[in-house]
PDB file of C-alpha atoms in Angstrom:
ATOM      1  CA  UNK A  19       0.000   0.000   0.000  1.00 60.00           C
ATOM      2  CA  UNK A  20       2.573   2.141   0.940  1.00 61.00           C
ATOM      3  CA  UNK A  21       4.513   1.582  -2.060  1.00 61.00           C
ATOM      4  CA  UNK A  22       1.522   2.617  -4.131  1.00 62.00           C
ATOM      5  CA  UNK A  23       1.153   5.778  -2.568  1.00 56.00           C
ATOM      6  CA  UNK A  24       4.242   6.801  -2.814  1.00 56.00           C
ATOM      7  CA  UNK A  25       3.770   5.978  -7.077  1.00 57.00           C
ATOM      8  CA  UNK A  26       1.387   8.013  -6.805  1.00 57.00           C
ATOM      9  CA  UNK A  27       2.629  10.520  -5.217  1.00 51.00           C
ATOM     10  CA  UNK A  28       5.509  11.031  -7.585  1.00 52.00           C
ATOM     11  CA  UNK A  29       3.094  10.804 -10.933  1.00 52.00           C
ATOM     12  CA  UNK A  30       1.738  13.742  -9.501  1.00 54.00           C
ATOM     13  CA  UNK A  31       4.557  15.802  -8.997  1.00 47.00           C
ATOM     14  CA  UNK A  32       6.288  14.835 -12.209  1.00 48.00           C
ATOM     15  CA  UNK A  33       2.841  15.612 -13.896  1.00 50.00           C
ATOM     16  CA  UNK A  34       2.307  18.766 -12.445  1.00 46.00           C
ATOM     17  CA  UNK A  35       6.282  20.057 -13.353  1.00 44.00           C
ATOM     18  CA  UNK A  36       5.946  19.142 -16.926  1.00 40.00           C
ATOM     19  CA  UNK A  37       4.168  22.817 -17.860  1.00 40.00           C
ATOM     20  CA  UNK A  38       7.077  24.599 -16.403  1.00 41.00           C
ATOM     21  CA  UNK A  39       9.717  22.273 -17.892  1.00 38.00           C
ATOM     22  CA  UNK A  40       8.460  22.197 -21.043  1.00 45.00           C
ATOM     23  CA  UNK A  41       7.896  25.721 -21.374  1.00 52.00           C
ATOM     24  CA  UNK A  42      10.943  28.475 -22.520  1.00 60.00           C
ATOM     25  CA  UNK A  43      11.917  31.433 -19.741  1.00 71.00           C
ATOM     26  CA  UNK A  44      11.671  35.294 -21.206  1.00 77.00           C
ATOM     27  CA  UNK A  45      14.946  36.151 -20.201  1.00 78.00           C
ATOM     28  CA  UNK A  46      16.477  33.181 -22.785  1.00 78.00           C
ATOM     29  CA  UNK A  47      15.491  35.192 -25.738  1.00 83.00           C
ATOM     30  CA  UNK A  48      14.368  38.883 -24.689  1.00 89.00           C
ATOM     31  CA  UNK A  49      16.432  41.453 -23.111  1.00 91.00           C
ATOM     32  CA  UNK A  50      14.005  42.331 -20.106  1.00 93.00           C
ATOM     33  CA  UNK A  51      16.463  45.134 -19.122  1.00 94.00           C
ATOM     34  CA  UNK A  52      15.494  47.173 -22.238  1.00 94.00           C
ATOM     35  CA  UNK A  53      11.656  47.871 -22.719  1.00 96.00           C
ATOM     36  CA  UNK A  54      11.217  49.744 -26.265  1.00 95.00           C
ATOM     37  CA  UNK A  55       8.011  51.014 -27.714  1.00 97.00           C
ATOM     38  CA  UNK A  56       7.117  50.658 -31.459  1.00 96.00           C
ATOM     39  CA  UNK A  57       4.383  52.240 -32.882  1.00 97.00           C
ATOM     40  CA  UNK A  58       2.308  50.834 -36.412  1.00 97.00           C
ATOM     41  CA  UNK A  59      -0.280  49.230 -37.954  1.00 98.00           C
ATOM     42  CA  UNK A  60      -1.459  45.728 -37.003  1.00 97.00           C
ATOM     43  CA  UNK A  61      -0.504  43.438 -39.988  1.00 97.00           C
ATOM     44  CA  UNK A  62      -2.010  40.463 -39.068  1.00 94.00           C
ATOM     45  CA  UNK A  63      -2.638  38.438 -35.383  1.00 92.00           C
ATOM     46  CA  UNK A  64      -2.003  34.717 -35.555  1.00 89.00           C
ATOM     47  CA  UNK A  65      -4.146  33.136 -32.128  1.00 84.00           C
ATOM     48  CA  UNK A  66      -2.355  29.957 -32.450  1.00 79.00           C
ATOM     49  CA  UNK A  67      -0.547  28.003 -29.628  1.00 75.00           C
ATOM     50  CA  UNK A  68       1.842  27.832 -28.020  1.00 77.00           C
ATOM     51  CA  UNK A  69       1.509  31.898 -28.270  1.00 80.00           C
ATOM     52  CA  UNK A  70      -0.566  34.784 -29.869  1.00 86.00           C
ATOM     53  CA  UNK A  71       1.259  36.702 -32.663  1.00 91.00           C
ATOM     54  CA  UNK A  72       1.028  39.924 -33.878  1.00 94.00           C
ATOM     55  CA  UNK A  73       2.537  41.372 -36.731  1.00 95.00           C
ATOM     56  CA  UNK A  74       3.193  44.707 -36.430  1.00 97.00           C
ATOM     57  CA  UNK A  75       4.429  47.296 -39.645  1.00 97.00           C
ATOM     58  CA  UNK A  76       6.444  50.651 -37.821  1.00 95.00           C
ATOM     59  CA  UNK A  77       8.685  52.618 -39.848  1.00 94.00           C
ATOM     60  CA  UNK A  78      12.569  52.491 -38.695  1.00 90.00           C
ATOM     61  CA  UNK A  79      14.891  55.395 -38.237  1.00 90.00           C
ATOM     62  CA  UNK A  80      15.319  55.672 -41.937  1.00 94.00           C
ATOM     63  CA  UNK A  81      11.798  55.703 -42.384  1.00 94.00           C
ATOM     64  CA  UNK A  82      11.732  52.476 -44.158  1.00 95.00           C
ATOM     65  CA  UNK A  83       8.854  49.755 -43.519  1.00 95.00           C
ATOM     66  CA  UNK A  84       9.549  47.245 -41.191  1.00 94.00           C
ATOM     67  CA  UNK A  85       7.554  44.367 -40.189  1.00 93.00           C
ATOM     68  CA  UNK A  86       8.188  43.430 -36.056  1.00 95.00           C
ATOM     69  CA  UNK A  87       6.465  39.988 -34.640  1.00 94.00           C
ATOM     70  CA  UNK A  88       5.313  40.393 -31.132  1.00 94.00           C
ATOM     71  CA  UNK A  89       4.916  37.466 -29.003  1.00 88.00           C
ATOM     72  CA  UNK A  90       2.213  37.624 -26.827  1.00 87.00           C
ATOM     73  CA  UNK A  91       0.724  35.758 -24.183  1.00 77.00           C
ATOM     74  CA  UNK A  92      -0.135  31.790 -24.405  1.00 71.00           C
ATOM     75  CA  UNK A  93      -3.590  31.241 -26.306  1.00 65.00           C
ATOM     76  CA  UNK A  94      -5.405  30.380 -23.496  1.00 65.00           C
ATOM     77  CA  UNK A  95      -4.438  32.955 -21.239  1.00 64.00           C
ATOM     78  CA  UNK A  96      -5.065  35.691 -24.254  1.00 63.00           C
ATOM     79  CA  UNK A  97      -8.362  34.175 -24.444  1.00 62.00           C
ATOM     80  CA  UNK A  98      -9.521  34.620 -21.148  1.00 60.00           C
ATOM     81  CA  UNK A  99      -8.200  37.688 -20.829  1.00 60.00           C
ATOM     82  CA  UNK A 100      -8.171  40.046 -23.601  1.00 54.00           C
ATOM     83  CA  UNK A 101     -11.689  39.980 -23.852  1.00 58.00           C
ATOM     84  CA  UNK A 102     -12.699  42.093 -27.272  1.00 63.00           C
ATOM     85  CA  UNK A 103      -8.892  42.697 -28.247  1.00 72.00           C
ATOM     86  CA  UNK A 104      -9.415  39.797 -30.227  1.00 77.00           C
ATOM     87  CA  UNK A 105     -12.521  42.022 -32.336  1.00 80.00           C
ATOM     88  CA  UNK A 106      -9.998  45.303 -31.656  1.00 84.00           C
ATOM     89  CA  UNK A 107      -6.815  43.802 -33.319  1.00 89.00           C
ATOM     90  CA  UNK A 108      -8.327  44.028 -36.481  1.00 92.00           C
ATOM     91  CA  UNK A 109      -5.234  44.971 -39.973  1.00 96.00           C
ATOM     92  CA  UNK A 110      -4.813  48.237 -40.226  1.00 97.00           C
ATOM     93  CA  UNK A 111      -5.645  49.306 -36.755  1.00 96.00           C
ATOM     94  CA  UNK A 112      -2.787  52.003 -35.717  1.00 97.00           C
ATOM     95  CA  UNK A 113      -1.284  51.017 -31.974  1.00 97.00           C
ATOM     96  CA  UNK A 114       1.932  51.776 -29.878  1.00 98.00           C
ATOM     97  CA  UNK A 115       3.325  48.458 -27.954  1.00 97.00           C
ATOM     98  CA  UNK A 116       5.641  48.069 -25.404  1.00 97.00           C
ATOM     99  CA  UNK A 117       8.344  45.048 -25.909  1.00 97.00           C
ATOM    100  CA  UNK A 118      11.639  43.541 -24.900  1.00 94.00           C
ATOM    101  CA  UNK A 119      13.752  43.289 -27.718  1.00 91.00           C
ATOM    102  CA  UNK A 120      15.211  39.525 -28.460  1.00 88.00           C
ATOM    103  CA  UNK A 121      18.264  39.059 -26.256  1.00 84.00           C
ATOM    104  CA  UNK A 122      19.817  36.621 -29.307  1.00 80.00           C
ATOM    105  CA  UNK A 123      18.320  36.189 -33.231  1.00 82.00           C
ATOM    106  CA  UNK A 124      15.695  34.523 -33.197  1.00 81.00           C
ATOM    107  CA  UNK A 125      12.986  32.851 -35.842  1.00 76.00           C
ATOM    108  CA  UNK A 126       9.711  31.906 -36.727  1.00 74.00           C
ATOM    109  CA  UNK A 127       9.367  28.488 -37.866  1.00 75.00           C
ATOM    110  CA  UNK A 128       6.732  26.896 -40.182  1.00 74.00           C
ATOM    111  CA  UNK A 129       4.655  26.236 -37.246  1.00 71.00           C
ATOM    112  CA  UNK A 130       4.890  30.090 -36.557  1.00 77.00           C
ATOM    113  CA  UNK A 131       6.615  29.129 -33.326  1.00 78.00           C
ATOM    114  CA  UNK A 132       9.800  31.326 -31.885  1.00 79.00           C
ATOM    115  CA  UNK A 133      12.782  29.660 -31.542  1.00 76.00           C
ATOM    116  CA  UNK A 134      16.436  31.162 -31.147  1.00 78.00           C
ATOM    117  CA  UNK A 135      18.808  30.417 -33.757  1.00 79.00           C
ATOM    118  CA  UNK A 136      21.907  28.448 -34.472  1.00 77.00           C
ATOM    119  CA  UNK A 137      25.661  30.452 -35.162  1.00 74.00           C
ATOM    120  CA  UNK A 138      24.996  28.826 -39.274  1.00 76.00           C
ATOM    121  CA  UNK A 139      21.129  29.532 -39.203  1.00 74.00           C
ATOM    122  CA  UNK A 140      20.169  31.840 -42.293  1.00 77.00           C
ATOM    123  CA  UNK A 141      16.831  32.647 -40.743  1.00 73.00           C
ATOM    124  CA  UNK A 142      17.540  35.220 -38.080  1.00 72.00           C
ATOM    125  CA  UNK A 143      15.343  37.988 -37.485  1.00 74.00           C
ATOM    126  CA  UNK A 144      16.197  40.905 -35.348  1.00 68.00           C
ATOM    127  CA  UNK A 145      12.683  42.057 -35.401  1.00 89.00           C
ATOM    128  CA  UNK A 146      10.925  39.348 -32.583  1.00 89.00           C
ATOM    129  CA  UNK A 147      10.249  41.192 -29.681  1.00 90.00           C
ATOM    130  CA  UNK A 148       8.708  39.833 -26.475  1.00 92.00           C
ATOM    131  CA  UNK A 149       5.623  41.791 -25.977  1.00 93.00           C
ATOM    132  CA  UNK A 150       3.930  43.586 -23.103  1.00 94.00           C
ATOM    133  CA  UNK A 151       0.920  46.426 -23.120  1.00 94.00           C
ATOM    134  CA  UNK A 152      -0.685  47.614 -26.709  1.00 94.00           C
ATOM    135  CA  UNK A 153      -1.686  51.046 -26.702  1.00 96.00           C
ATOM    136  CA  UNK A 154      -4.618  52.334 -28.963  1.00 95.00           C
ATOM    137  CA  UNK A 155      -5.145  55.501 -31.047  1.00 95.00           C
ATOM    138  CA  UNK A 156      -8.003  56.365 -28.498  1.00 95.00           C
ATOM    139  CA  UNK A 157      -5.768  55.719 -25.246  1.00 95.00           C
ATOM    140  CA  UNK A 158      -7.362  52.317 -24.384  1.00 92.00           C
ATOM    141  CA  UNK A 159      -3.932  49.835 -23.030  1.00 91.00           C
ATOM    142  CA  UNK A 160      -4.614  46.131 -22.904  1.00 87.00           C
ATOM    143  CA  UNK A 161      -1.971  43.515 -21.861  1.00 87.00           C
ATOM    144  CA  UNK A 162      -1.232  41.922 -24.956  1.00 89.00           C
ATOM    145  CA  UNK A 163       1.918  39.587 -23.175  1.00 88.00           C
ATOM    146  CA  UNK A 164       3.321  39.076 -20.280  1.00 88.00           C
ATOM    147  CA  UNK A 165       6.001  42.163 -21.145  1.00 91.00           C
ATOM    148  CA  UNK A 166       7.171  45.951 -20.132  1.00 95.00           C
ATOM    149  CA  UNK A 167       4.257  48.011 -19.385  1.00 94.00           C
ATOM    150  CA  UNK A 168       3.375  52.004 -20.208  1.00 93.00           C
TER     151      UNK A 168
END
């Protein structure tokens, strides 16, 4: 008897880790020491797992178009949470967004999930950022990720 509760027992702990094993830490690929805020149109918003996306056009210092993906929150939590951001996040919908930038290159892969890259990887993009609050035109802020605030 004792042997089975002590089974069960560990089942449970090992089942109840596996979330926060399995699951990447900010600081491995944003720099939380550096909150920037870029301001642009929503592209696009992917609600997949394992996290939302947003694709975000801004205009660098050159005034050139850039396209930024911000990683937001898990689906589930966005879900619960946001509310109407989901109706709000519509293309072409002008916003300001707080971020970490990545810490190392990172990519999207075909999955549309972030990963960081590899010294030979041709796929880096300087342009992930780790987001936080989303500010709108009419001065509405909703917590897009788990990122810098306003």
């Amino acid at each position: 008897m004792r042997r089975m509760f002590g089974t069960t027992v560990l089942a449970i702990v090992v089942a109840s880790g596996i979330h926060a094993t399995a699951h990447h830490s900010n600081p491995l690929y944003f720099d939380l020491s550096k909150a920037i805020t870029l301001e642009g149109t929503v592209l696009r918003v992917e609600w997949i797992n394992p996290h939302v996306l947003l694709f975000l056009q801004s205009k660098d210092e050159k005034g050139e178009l850039e396209t930024w993906v911000l990683h937001g929150r898990s689906l589930n939590n966005a879900l619960r949470e946001v509310g109407s951001m989901k109706e709000r996040l519509k293309p072409g919908t002008p916003i300001s967004a707080r971020v970490w930038p990545p810490r190392v290159p990172l990519h999207l892969n075909d999955a549309l999930t972030v990963w960081p890259t590899k010294s030979d990887d041709t796929r880096k993009s300087l342009r992930i950022a780790g987001a936080g609050q989303i500010r709108f035109s009419n001065g509405d802020v909703l917590a897009f990720g788990g990122g810098p605030t306003f």
